């Protein structure tokens, strides 16, 4: 076994693997009880297996302890978290029927406009429920399914039952167990064999209630030879109370299929973003993650790809920007479980004003996986001396016939580069913004144009007032 | 009479308590080409950085005026907006930003006006052709992976694109082969007119074969010890900088 490491110290366990105390310490608490979970299930009029899944998850939740690595989650008061907030509307298929204040929120975020201009379908979730879901006729004719998860549980019950929380079971960690118990909302997508969905589908998650949790579940199956680009956007207004986001994303990319899953996350800075994402990638299939993390107080997010079939590929492209009061612990996990599989990981993180940006990844090559290729590049840029960056790339290689490349860099923004740009007329903020935009360019060039623009705007916004 | 652009008066400056400039005077008018020569460590590059307002250097005494305005305390970007430009000896590499976007952003902030992308592109291509620069440089990242000679050409290109009133060229000719010197000096000749001025900082004179200098200054130990015409260059070549020291009465 070969184990490579660069910088600082190793993570002592795999990313999702957390300590199971083994004790069945089921206990009823103010925040989360069997009754609440049963009520959620009843309200959604769910089949009994789903209620059982919820109750089992709840037991698991109470038996698991909090993670012992990564950022401190002590501010999270699990007993006082309102797990479920139902917006005052039912699911609509026409924006005109969505209540005014909710609709105007999405209008401000540009979602209906984006739908008209560039998307094949849109789902919009407000707090715990999906308030809007629409897919273009043409997609329906090709057999593409895009619906909210509640409806999917009923309409596509056998499929959901087969796949729901199978990649990410409740026992994986405490927050997935919580998710299993109280999940609400999210999207289900099925792309039939050979169908190429040429324009992206988008789900947008908006969080409005203070002190609440959002636990949407996204399940996507891209069947053999099919293609899909799915975009996920997230935001929330700022409250003084801590909010929790513990969604789950399960992706099945079947033989020869490709899926690109893009996220630009700009949660407000009181959000605990403890999201779980995993893709199962079959023979000759291709999974691409594009992940931008700008918001939240604390994020722990490591989208995972299990390369399960020969010739499967994955690419992870990630950027995070940690400003004052933020601790963004992000990265990815790749399991090479089959021969001739390949992975490319490209990550950039920026920290300023005392923010903490940690890159954490785990690439493992299982004994049967020969002729694996993997290239990891992670770079961190600190904009001042009070910010912090760490890179913790872990590799666990159990086959000798592999081609592994690794590059990690941590640096501070160069004063000389700022001076150089200032001699060309840029003021200090403009100079820094240009350097940061250049630093994340390998990421932005991978994004659809409107997202690249949004990312550059977020960078400029983050840098304003950063001089002091 | 031509207008006074730069006036440096009794300048004293230091970096981290080390005094580097020790009472320097210099005046540059429109239409003039000045050369500052001097041995290594005399403070030549320091002077260029101080005129541009590098934050690491502290002016402890004296003043710098540009077009009559005291800019001793002005920010670097403000000086650039007034028409000062520095061609760096070792320009920084900025990855992820193309030369073209960089220069267009710079033109926009310097002029305070929107710069139309297509018109700018056409103009840039024209200037690059004149400099015999491969047009591919426009889409390469700022100085990233450029050879020493390419970096110098990139600086001269920026000077031509941004068209400052006073261009300070810090060791622009060092490390260049014969062809590159030719290209760079023709670029400088193209830039030069009666409304602007050039200050060339160098410790050799290759670049001056193709360029007429109006004044030659010898900078030693933080001061200008001698000023003259091009004849001074020959004198330096014959007797070295050491002879200047005796002239300065040290």
XYZ file of C-alpha atoms in Angstrom:
718
model
C 0.000 0.000 0.000
C 1.259 3.367 -0.944
C 0.146 6.415 0.876
C 1.149 9.854 -0.229
C 0.656 12.996 1.635
C 1.508 16.571 1.223
C 1.470 19.359 3.755
C 0.312 19.386 7.311
C -1.248 16.222 8.571
C -3.236 13.296 7.412
C -6.956 12.807 7.966
C -7.174 9.817 10.219
C -10.252 8.302 8.617
C -12.058 8.366 5.337
C -14.242 11.340 4.732
C -17.635 9.895 5.340
C -16.696 7.247 7.786
C -17.625 8.329 11.242
C -17.552 6.704 14.578
C -20.469 4.472 15.387
C -20.779 4.197 19.133
C -22.735 0.982 18.699
C -24.980 1.851 21.607
C -28.633 2.167 20.840
C -29.154 5.345 22.759
C -32.521 6.238 21.330
C -33.768 9.234 23.094
C -36.591 11.615 22.560
C -35.611 15.221 22.306
C -37.361 18.510 21.922
C -36.095 19.023 18.375
C -36.506 15.631 16.860
C -38.941 12.966 17.959
C -40.589 9.918 16.459
C -43.860 11.857 16.467
C -42.419 14.690 14.418
C -40.960 12.261 11.914
C -44.228 10.326 11.686
C -46.076 13.591 11.211
C -43.852 14.626 8.334
C -44.437 11.268 6.694
C -48.191 11.419 7.239
C -48.391 14.938 5.871
C -46.690 13.725 2.728
C -48.987 10.702 2.629
C -46.013 8.392 2.135
C -45.932 4.633 1.628
C -45.124 2.688 4.770
C -41.595 1.685 3.665
C -40.643 5.350 3.572
C -41.986 5.904 7.074
C -39.904 2.920 8.195
C -36.834 4.341 6.476
C -37.415 7.596 8.324
C -37.848 5.939 11.700
C -34.820 3.684 11.185
C -32.796 6.727 10.215
C -33.969 8.499 13.352
C -32.698 5.611 15.484
C -29.396 5.689 13.653
C -29.262 9.440 14.166
C -29.539 9.084 17.903
C -26.954 6.313 17.962
C -24.287 8.212 16.054
C -22.013 10.828 17.541
C -20.975 14.108 16.004
C -18.005 14.002 13.627
C -14.643 14.155 15.365
C -12.747 15.772 12.518
C -13.161 18.908 10.483
C -14.576 22.238 11.666
C -16.219 22.526 15.063
C -19.998 22.177 14.947
C -20.573 23.183 18.571
C -22.842 26.083 17.558
C -25.366 23.658 16.171
C -28.133 23.195 18.702
C -29.658 20.004 17.424
C -32.362 19.993 20.076
C -33.776 23.308 19.022
C -33.727 22.930 15.318
C -37.036 23.131 13.560
C -36.550 20.384 11.067
C -39.384 21.082 8.800
C -40.867 24.283 7.557
C -43.665 24.122 5.120
C -44.178 27.154 2.910
C -47.685 28.484 2.601
C -48.311 27.069 -0.858
C -48.598 23.808 -2.724
C -46.589 22.758 -5.740
C -47.199 24.825 -8.877
C -46.295 24.378 -12.515
C -46.776 27.981 -13.481
C -44.891 30.888 -11.934
C -48.076 33.008 -11.925
C -49.636 30.657 -9.402
C -46.699 30.861 -6.993
C -47.534 33.325 -4.162
C -46.218 36.847 -4.716
C -43.534 37.088 -2.027
C -42.083 33.672 -2.826
C -42.225 34.340 -6.551
C -40.535 37.707 -6.179
C -37.701 36.060 -4.240
C -37.076 33.738 -7.148
C -37.482 36.643 -9.591
C -34.747 38.514 -7.745
C -32.564 35.441 -8.021
C -33.229 35.395 -11.757
C -34.657 31.878 -11.849
C -37.747 32.364 -14.070
C -35.662 34.407 -16.501
C -32.961 31.744 -16.633
C -35.654 29.152 -17.270
C -37.027 31.103 -20.217
C -33.584 31.612 -21.663
C -31.368 28.677 -20.963
C -32.857 25.753 -19.119
C -34.750 22.607 -20.019
C -36.523 22.463 -16.705
C -36.564 24.170 -13.353
C -37.397 23.147 -9.836
C -37.589 25.705 -7.064
C -37.628 24.795 -3.433
C -38.611 27.282 -0.731
C -37.679 26.081 2.730
C -38.698 22.443 2.918
C -41.068 22.153 -0.017
C -40.639 22.382 -3.726
C -42.913 25.247 -4.826
C -42.325 25.134 -8.530
C -41.447 22.417 -10.965
C -41.576 22.609 -14.669
C -40.042 20.754 -17.559
C -40.208 21.517 -21.233
C -42.663 19.469 -23.315
C -39.936 18.239 -25.600
C -38.135 16.634 -22.667
C -41.301 14.878 -21.546
C -41.792 13.474 -25.039
C -38.315 11.935 -24.879
C -39.268 10.260 -21.627
C -37.237 12.500 -19.331
C -38.657 12.610 -15.830
C -38.031 15.692 -13.709
C -40.234 16.022 -10.695
C -40.154 16.828 -7.016
C -39.136 14.005 -4.737
C -42.489 13.792 -2.915
C -44.307 13.142 -6.184
C -41.613 10.713 -7.292
C -42.069 8.604 -4.154
C -45.638 8.015 -5.279
C -45.405 8.012 -9.062
C -42.121 6.134 -9.433
C -42.301 4.178 -6.231
C -40.449 0.990 -7.332
C -37.498 2.978 -8.683
C -37.294 5.286 -5.688
C -37.549 2.377 -3.302
C -34.692 0.637 -5.114
C -32.337 3.630 -5.114
C -33.325 6.018 -2.327
C -30.493 6.321 0.227
C -28.731 3.253 -1.096
C -25.575 5.140 -2.127
C -25.763 7.296 0.960
C -27.348 5.187 3.689
C -28.285 6.743 7.006
C -25.479 4.972 8.842
C -22.852 6.865 6.790
C -22.811 9.732 9.266
C -24.993 11.566 11.743
C -26.231 14.198 9.323
C -27.228 11.671 6.696
C -29.149 9.845 9.408
C -30.864 13.119 10.259
C -31.524 13.619 6.576
C -33.093 10.172 6.277
C -35.428 10.951 9.148
C -36.648 14.369 8.071
C -35.836 14.743 4.361
C -38.225 16.946 2.449
C -38.269 18.257 -1.072
C -35.600 17.904 -3.709
C -35.761 16.564 -7.229
C -35.941 13.282 -9.029
C -34.553 13.041 -12.542
C -34.572 10.094 -14.871
C -33.008 10.322 -18.304
C -33.841 7.278 -20.463
C -31.272 5.300 -22.392
C -29.577 7.246 -25.183
C -31.363 10.551 -24.544
C -29.132 13.613 -24.704
C -30.649 16.431 -22.652
C -28.929 19.246 -24.470
C -29.915 22.111 -22.202
C -29.391 21.964 -18.444
C -31.983 21.223 -15.781
C -31.821 23.396 -12.707
C -33.010 23.136 -9.143
C -32.837 26.148 -6.913
C -33.000 25.913 -3.146
C -34.041 28.927 -1.168
C -34.065 28.937 2.558
C -36.221 31.492 4.282
C -37.168 30.519 7.821
C -34.750 31.310 10.664
C -33.399 28.468 12.781
C -34.638 25.814 10.405
C -33.168 22.942 8.536
C -33.298 22.107 4.867
C -32.991 18.473 3.955
C -33.761 18.108 0.292
C -33.056 14.863 -1.473
C -31.916 14.745 -5.069
C -31.876 11.467 -6.958
C -30.751 11.337 -10.558
C -30.518 8.318 -12.808
C -28.867 8.809 -16.176
C -29.481 5.622 -18.094
C -27.131 3.944 -20.561
C -25.560 6.302 -23.080
C -27.691 9.255 -21.932
C -26.399 12.750 -21.152
C -27.434 15.383 -18.635
C -26.217 18.630 -17.123
C -27.878 19.384 -13.814
C -27.420 22.725 -12.059
C -28.102 23.311 -8.406
C -28.229 26.783 -6.862
C -28.612 27.619 -3.197
C -29.100 30.752 -1.176
C -30.676 32.057 1.991
C -31.094 35.396 3.746
C -29.009 36.114 6.826
C -30.448 35.453 10.271
C -28.769 35.506 13.629
C -29.747 31.953 14.387
C -27.876 29.025 12.967
C -29.493 27.231 10.066
C -28.679 23.724 8.995
C -28.559 22.358 5.495
C -28.100 18.607 5.299
C -29.248 17.564 1.878
C -28.331 14.439 0.015
C -27.569 13.958 -3.655
C -27.433 10.457 -5.117
C -26.433 10.064 -8.725
C -26.449 6.946 -10.856
C -24.492 7.253 -14.075
C -24.999 4.102 -16.052
C -22.864 2.517 -18.755
C -21.627 5.033 -21.305
C -23.686 7.860 -19.778
C -22.450 11.291 -18.774
C -23.603 13.605 -16.061
C -22.358 17.012 -15.124
C -23.541 18.259 -11.747
C -22.861 21.948 -11.107
C -23.438 23.806 -7.877
C -22.914 27.414 -6.999
C -23.670 27.692 -3.342
C -24.084 31.084 -1.738
C -25.805 30.334 1.537
C -25.971 33.118 4.065
C -23.197 33.188 6.619
C -25.203 31.627 9.426
C -25.629 28.369 7.539
C -24.147 25.044 8.559
C -23.851 23.372 5.193
C -23.325 19.674 5.825
C -24.344 18.246 2.515
C -23.642 14.764 1.171
C -23.225 13.878 -2.478
C -22.257 10.655 -4.176
C -22.227 9.294 -7.694
C -22.011 5.688 -8.812
C -20.278 5.679 -12.172
C -20.548 2.573 -14.342
C -18.554 1.257 -17.287
C -17.267 3.967 -19.655
C -19.505 6.516 -17.977
C -18.408 10.029 -17.125
C -19.205 12.040 -14.008
C -18.243 15.701 -13.711
C -18.641 17.740 -10.550
C -18.425 21.504 -10.661
C -18.659 22.957 -7.191
C -18.491 26.590 -6.078
C -18.725 27.288 -2.344
C -19.022 30.944 -1.389
C -21.531 31.199 1.397
C -22.268 29.464 4.704
C -20.715 29.772 8.132
C -19.375 26.245 8.065
C -19.328 23.871 5.129
C -18.337 20.241 5.068
C -18.824 19.038 1.524
C -16.970 16.322 -0.356
C -18.821 15.108 -3.456
C -17.809 11.503 -4.043
C -17.500 9.393 -7.166
C -17.341 5.630 -7.058
C -15.867 4.469 -10.349
C -17.549 1.129 -10.468
C -17.128 0.016 -14.079
C -14.137 -0.363 -16.338
C -13.258 2.856 -18.154
C -15.339 5.061 -15.853
C -14.144 8.642 -15.475
C -14.689 11.444 -13.058
C -13.612 15.048 -12.924
C -13.992 17.315 -9.924
C -13.609 21.054 -10.348
C -14.069 23.050 -7.169
C -13.597 26.547 -5.848
C -14.250 27.972 -2.396
C -13.958 31.468 -0.991
C -13.791 31.775 2.795
C -14.197 35.270 4.214
C -14.465 36.473 7.810
C -16.344 34.037 10.035
C -16.323 31.240 7.478
C -14.785 27.821 7.719
C -15.119 26.020 4.410
C -13.945 22.447 4.492
C -14.404 21.126 0.985
C -12.946 18.671 -1.459
C -13.837 15.374 -2.994
C -13.613 11.646 -2.669
C -12.903 9.189 -5.473
C -12.961 5.421 -5.245
C -11.347 3.626 -8.175
C -13.109 0.284 -7.928
C -12.513 -0.939 -11.495
C -9.607 -1.159 -13.955
C -8.813 1.628 -16.428
C -10.710 4.229 -14.467
C -9.497 7.800 -14.278
C -10.005 10.850 -12.123
C -9.029 14.495 -12.421
C -9.298 16.765 -9.408
C -8.764 20.468 -9.719
C -9.417 22.709 -6.743
C -8.798 26.352 -5.863
C -9.527 27.904 -2.512
C -9.249 31.474 -1.342
C -9.314 32.830 2.190
C -9.417 36.361 3.515
C -10.258 38.350 6.617
C -9.584 35.444 8.973
C -11.544 32.920 6.938
C -10.472 29.291 6.900
C -10.376 27.303 3.671
C -9.498 23.650 3.901
C -9.116 21.345 0.944
C -9.645 17.719 1.893
C -9.694 14.831 -0.517
C -9.428 11.068 -0.503
C -8.490 9.118 -3.609
C -8.431 5.379 -3.183
C -7.487 2.694 -5.667
C -8.820 -0.741 -4.796
C -6.674 -3.869 -5.388
C -8.631 -4.958 -8.483
C -8.318 -1.541 -10.145
C -5.242 -1.703 -12.374
C -4.244 0.909 -14.958
C -5.841 3.694 -13.020
C -5.003 7.303 -13.752
C -5.462 10.093 -11.285
C -4.322 13.711 -11.330
C -4.865 15.948 -8.317
C -4.135 19.656 -8.297
C -5.118 21.816 -5.368
C -4.061 25.387 -4.796
C -4.848 27.814 -2.013
C -4.473 31.550 -1.994
C -4.529 33.604 1.202
C -5.294 37.285 0.775
C -3.877 38.398 4.116
C -1.927 37.153 7.093
C -4.925 36.444 9.345
C -6.543 33.898 7.014
C -5.823 30.213 6.945
C -5.597 27.525 4.323
C -4.823 23.843 4.598
C -4.689 21.148 1.986
C -5.183 17.579 3.090
C -5.044 15.313 0.072
C -4.992 11.651 1.054
C -4.235 8.836 -1.338
C -4.678 5.172 -0.630
C -3.281 3.149 -3.526
C -3.574 -0.615 -3.429
C -2.515 -1.505 -6.957
C 0.957 -1.007 -8.469
C -0.104 -0.356 -12.035
C -1.307 3.154 -11.537
C -0.407 6.578 -12.837
C -0.904 9.115 -10.079
C -0.018 12.783 -10.270
C -0.295 15.223 -7.462
C 0.335 18.911 -7.034
C -0.495 21.104 -4.064
C 0.318 24.753 -3.523
C -0.450 27.189 -0.761
C 0.481 30.803 -1.155
C -0.226 34.323 -0.099
C -1.279 36.966 -2.574
C 1.868 38.632 -3.914
C 2.393 42.262 -2.877
C 4.593 42.725 -5.938
C 1.815 41.502 -8.232
C -0.581 44.001 -6.628
C 1.984 46.784 -7.137
C 2.480 45.722 -10.744
C -1.237 45.965 -11.466
C -1.497 49.265 -9.613
C 1.199 50.781 -11.845
C -1.254 49.975 -14.650
C -3.953 52.065 -12.980
C -5.945 49.449 -11.061
C -6.697 50.351 -7.460
C -5.875 47.871 -4.722
C -9.284 46.164 -4.719
C -9.379 45.913 -8.502
C -5.846 44.519 -8.484
C -6.684 41.874 -5.899
C -9.909 40.971 -7.669
C -8.007 40.519 -10.917
C -5.440 38.256 -9.268
C -8.177 36.196 -7.610
C -10.174 35.946 -10.849
C -7.024 34.755 -12.572
C -6.386 32.268 -9.779
C -9.822 30.665 -10.184
C -9.776 30.880 -13.990
C -9.130 27.143 -14.405
C -12.491 26.713 -12.668
C -14.497 29.541 -14.236
C -13.580 28.423 -17.738
C -15.380 25.153 -16.960
C -18.593 26.924 -15.981
C -21.512 27.928 -18.172
C -21.100 31.616 -18.969
C -23.803 32.968 -16.658
C -22.263 31.057 -13.752
C -18.766 32.261 -14.562
C -20.115 35.800 -14.493
C -21.895 35.151 -11.194
C -18.713 33.735 -9.716
C -16.677 36.744 -10.796
C -19.334 39.019 -9.299
C -19.211 37.078 -6.040
C -15.429 37.477 -5.968
C -15.683 41.233 -6.496
C -18.376 41.448 -3.809
C -16.260 39.468 -1.364
C -13.271 41.719 -1.971
C -15.035 45.036 -1.529
C -14.068 46.556 1.769
C -11.369 43.973 2.262
C -8.688 46.605 2.493
C -7.814 47.656 5.974
C 9.216 76.128 -24.026
C 8.404 72.538 -23.327
C 6.465 71.656 -20.241
C 8.027 70.267 -17.079
C 6.708 66.737 -16.449
C 8.668 65.246 -13.572
C 10.479 67.079 -10.851
C 12.276 65.194 -8.122
C 13.530 67.496 -5.417
C 16.053 66.659 -2.709
C 14.670 63.125 -2.455
C 15.682 60.952 0.470
C 14.210 57.485 0.752
C 14.757 54.279 2.641
C 13.588 50.720 2.803
C 13.404 49.012 6.187
C 15.582 51.722 7.743
C 18.240 51.325 5.072
C 18.777 54.691 3.397
C 19.012 54.198 -0.363
C 18.286 57.562 -1.968
C 20.254 60.381 -0.391
C 19.279 63.753 -1.794
C 18.413 63.222 -5.436
C 17.312 65.927 -7.883
C 15.956 65.312 -11.364
C 13.869 67.276 -13.871
C 12.334 65.844 -17.011
C 10.536 67.942 -19.644
C 8.201 66.874 -22.413
C 9.988 65.576 -25.497
C 13.111 64.520 -23.617
C 14.888 61.192 -23.258
C 16.873 60.802 -20.053
C 19.232 57.998 -19.174
C 20.265 57.075 -15.664
C 23.343 54.913 -15.454
C 25.195 53.643 -12.484
C 26.814 50.611 -10.934
C 24.849 47.788 -9.349
C 23.347 48.771 -6.042
C 23.453 52.512 -6.729
C 19.679 52.781 -6.219
C 18.528 52.893 -9.869
C 15.628 50.448 -9.615
C 14.767 51.846 -6.211
C 14.360 55.283 -7.764
C 11.963 53.861 -10.383
C 9.919 52.146 -7.674
C 9.789 55.275 -5.533
C 8.611 57.427 -8.440
C 5.772 54.896 -8.904
C 4.975 54.841 -5.161
C 6.008 51.328 -4.168
C 4.650 50.759 -0.634
C 7.912 49.256 0.672
C 9.895 52.459 0.210
C 9.554 55.411 2.491
C 10.272 58.956 1.359
C 11.893 60.579 4.382
C 12.677 63.953 2.856
C 12.052 65.881 -0.351
C 9.238 65.734 -2.894
C 8.174 64.352 -6.237
C 6.076 66.538 -8.547
C 4.328 65.507 -11.726
C 3.060 68.290 -13.981
C 3.420 70.641 -11.051
C 1.400 68.511 -8.659
C 2.952 67.042 -5.526
C 2.551 63.254 -5.849
C 4.939 62.261 -3.062
C 2.095 60.702 -1.085
C -0.132 59.637 -3.989
C -1.195 56.025 -4.424
C 0.416 54.036 -7.219
C -2.793 53.780 -9.241
C -3.285 57.570 -8.933
C 0.204 58.140 -10.345
C -0.584 55.773 -13.213
C -3.770 57.725 -13.900
C -1.749 60.949 -14.074
C 0.366 59.437 -16.835
C 3.310 57.654 -15.192
C 4.351 54.222 -16.388
C 7.030 51.775 -15.324
C 8.393 49.042 -17.536
C 9.554 46.486 -14.979
C 12.902 44.803 -14.947
C 11.223 41.555 -13.865
C 7.488 41.900 -14.459
C 5.118 39.805 -12.364
C 3.259 36.840 -13.819
C -0.521 36.964 -13.368
C -2.023 33.642 -14.314
C -5.579 33.270 -15.522
C -5.827 36.768 -17.060
C -5.083 37.220 -20.745
C -2.764 40.009 -21.886
C -5.568 41.487 -23.934
C -8.099 41.557 -21.083
C -5.461 42.923 -18.755
C -4.501 45.764 -21.072
C -8.129 46.535 -21.863
C -8.963 46.755 -18.134
C -5.940 48.940 -17.628
C -6.880 51.232 -20.545
C -10.401 51.510 -19.116
C -9.310 52.542 -15.612
C -6.626 54.897 -16.916
C -8.954 56.663 -19.310
C -12.023 56.414 -17.083
C -13.984 55.417 -20.155
C -15.451 52.229 -21.443
C -13.158 50.516 -23.910
C -14.915 48.805 -26.794
C -13.636 45.270 -27.075
C -13.482 44.944 -30.833
C -11.925 48.342 -31.522
C -9.369 47.652 -28.829
C -8.599 44.259 -30.300
C -7.945 45.740 -33.738
C -5.692 48.419 -32.282
C -3.798 45.862 -30.201
C -3.197 43.588 -33.188
C -1.817 46.527 -35.139
C 0.634 47.459 -32.390
C 1.679 43.832 -31.935
C 2.364 43.531 -35.653
C 4.515 46.655 -35.512
C 6.433 45.161 -32.595
C 6.739 41.912 -34.551
C 5.071 40.085 -31.704
C 3.201 36.886 -32.305
C -0.521 37.693 -32.030
C -0.920 34.679 -29.768
C 0.565 36.721 -26.956
C -2.754 38.539 -26.676
C -4.485 35.400 -25.429
C -1.652 34.218 -23.227
C -1.830 34.935 -19.514
C -0.026 38.051 -18.294
C 3.712 37.270 -18.509
C 3.022 33.676 -17.440
C 5.732 31.408 -18.771
C 7.196 34.227 -20.890
C 10.957 34.163 -21.491
C 12.975 37.158 -20.274
C 12.884 38.716 -23.724
C 9.155 38.114 -24.121
C 8.506 39.812 -20.805
C 10.397 42.907 -21.918
C 8.491 43.014 -25.184
C 5.266 42.654 -23.227
C 6.211 45.712 -21.158
C 6.944 47.761 -24.268
C 3.667 46.586 -25.780
C 1.835 47.825 -22.680
C 3.632 51.154 -22.903
C 2.476 51.593 -26.493
C -1.075 50.528 -25.688
C -1.434 52.665 -22.565
C 0.447 55.655 -23.997
C 1.676 57.334 -20.779
C 3.158 60.825 -20.502
C 6.307 59.584 -18.816
C 7.613 56.058 -19.314
C 10.291 54.774 -16.973
C 12.129 51.840 -18.508
C 13.964 49.823 -15.882
C 16.716 47.692 -17.422
C 14.549 47.074 -20.446
C 17.593 46.069 -22.498
C 19.118 43.621 -20.059
C 19.083 39.973 -21.010
C 17.932 40.636 -24.558
C 19.474 39.200 -27.703
C 20.367 41.432 -30.643
C 17.039 40.990 -32.429
C 15.026 41.651 -29.297
C 16.995 44.829 -28.576
C 16.164 45.970 -32.090
C 12.460 45.286 -31.626
C 12.350 46.933 -28.224
C 14.208 50.056 -29.355
C 12.026 50.442 -32.418
C 9.027 50.213 -30.086
C 10.477 52.936 -27.914
C 11.171 55.113 -30.954
C 7.609 54.598 -32.066
C 6.339 55.714 -28.670
C 8.500 58.811 -28.368
C 7.051 62.161 -29.367
C 7.247 65.811 -28.372
C 4.439 65.482 -25.796
C 5.884 62.649 -23.736
C 9.169 61.693 -22.141
C 11.264 58.633 -21.377
C 13.507 57.819 -18.449
C 15.791 54.898 -19.214
C 17.491 53.126 -16.352
C 20.319 50.911 -17.464
C 23.780 49.739 -16.635
C 24.762 49.127 -20.214
C 24.132 51.041 -23.390
C 23.041 48.581 -26.064
C 19.653 50.211 -26.246
C 21.164 53.659 -26.792
C 22.668 52.671 -30.160
C 19.256 53.116 -31.703
C 17.918 55.799 -29.433
C 18.970 59.381 -29.004
C 19.359 60.428 -25.388
C 19.158 64.105 -24.457
C 20.585 63.745 -20.971
C 22.725 61.152 -19.271
C 22.873 61.038 -15.479
C 25.224 59.021 -13.368
C 23.635 57.697 -10.189
C 25.975 56.568 -7.457
C 25.282 55.863 -3.822
C 21.786 57.359 -3.910
C 22.658 60.590 -5.664
C 23.103 61.897 -9.176
C 26.789 62.659 -9.294
C 27.099 63.833 -12.888
C 24.844 64.919 -15.733
C 25.805 65.384 -19.358
C 25.088 64.450 -22.957
C 25.797 61.174 -24.725
C 29.505 61.929 -24.557
C 29.282 60.928 -20.915
C 28.500 57.386 -21.987
C 31.772 57.058 -23.837
C 33.564 58.424 -20.828
C 31.949 55.787 -18.593
C 33.033 53.112 -21.036
C 36.591 54.337 -21.043
C 37.132 54.921 -17.387
C 34.292 53.099 -15.574
C 31.979 54.391 -12.886
C 34.828 54.651 -10.415
C 36.125 57.767 -12.174
C 32.767 59.456 -11.630
C 33.131 59.123 -7.950
C 36.218 61.285 -8.009
C 34.367 63.826 -10.145
C 31.635 63.965 -7.519
C 34.345 64.926 -5.089
C 34.041 61.904 -2.882
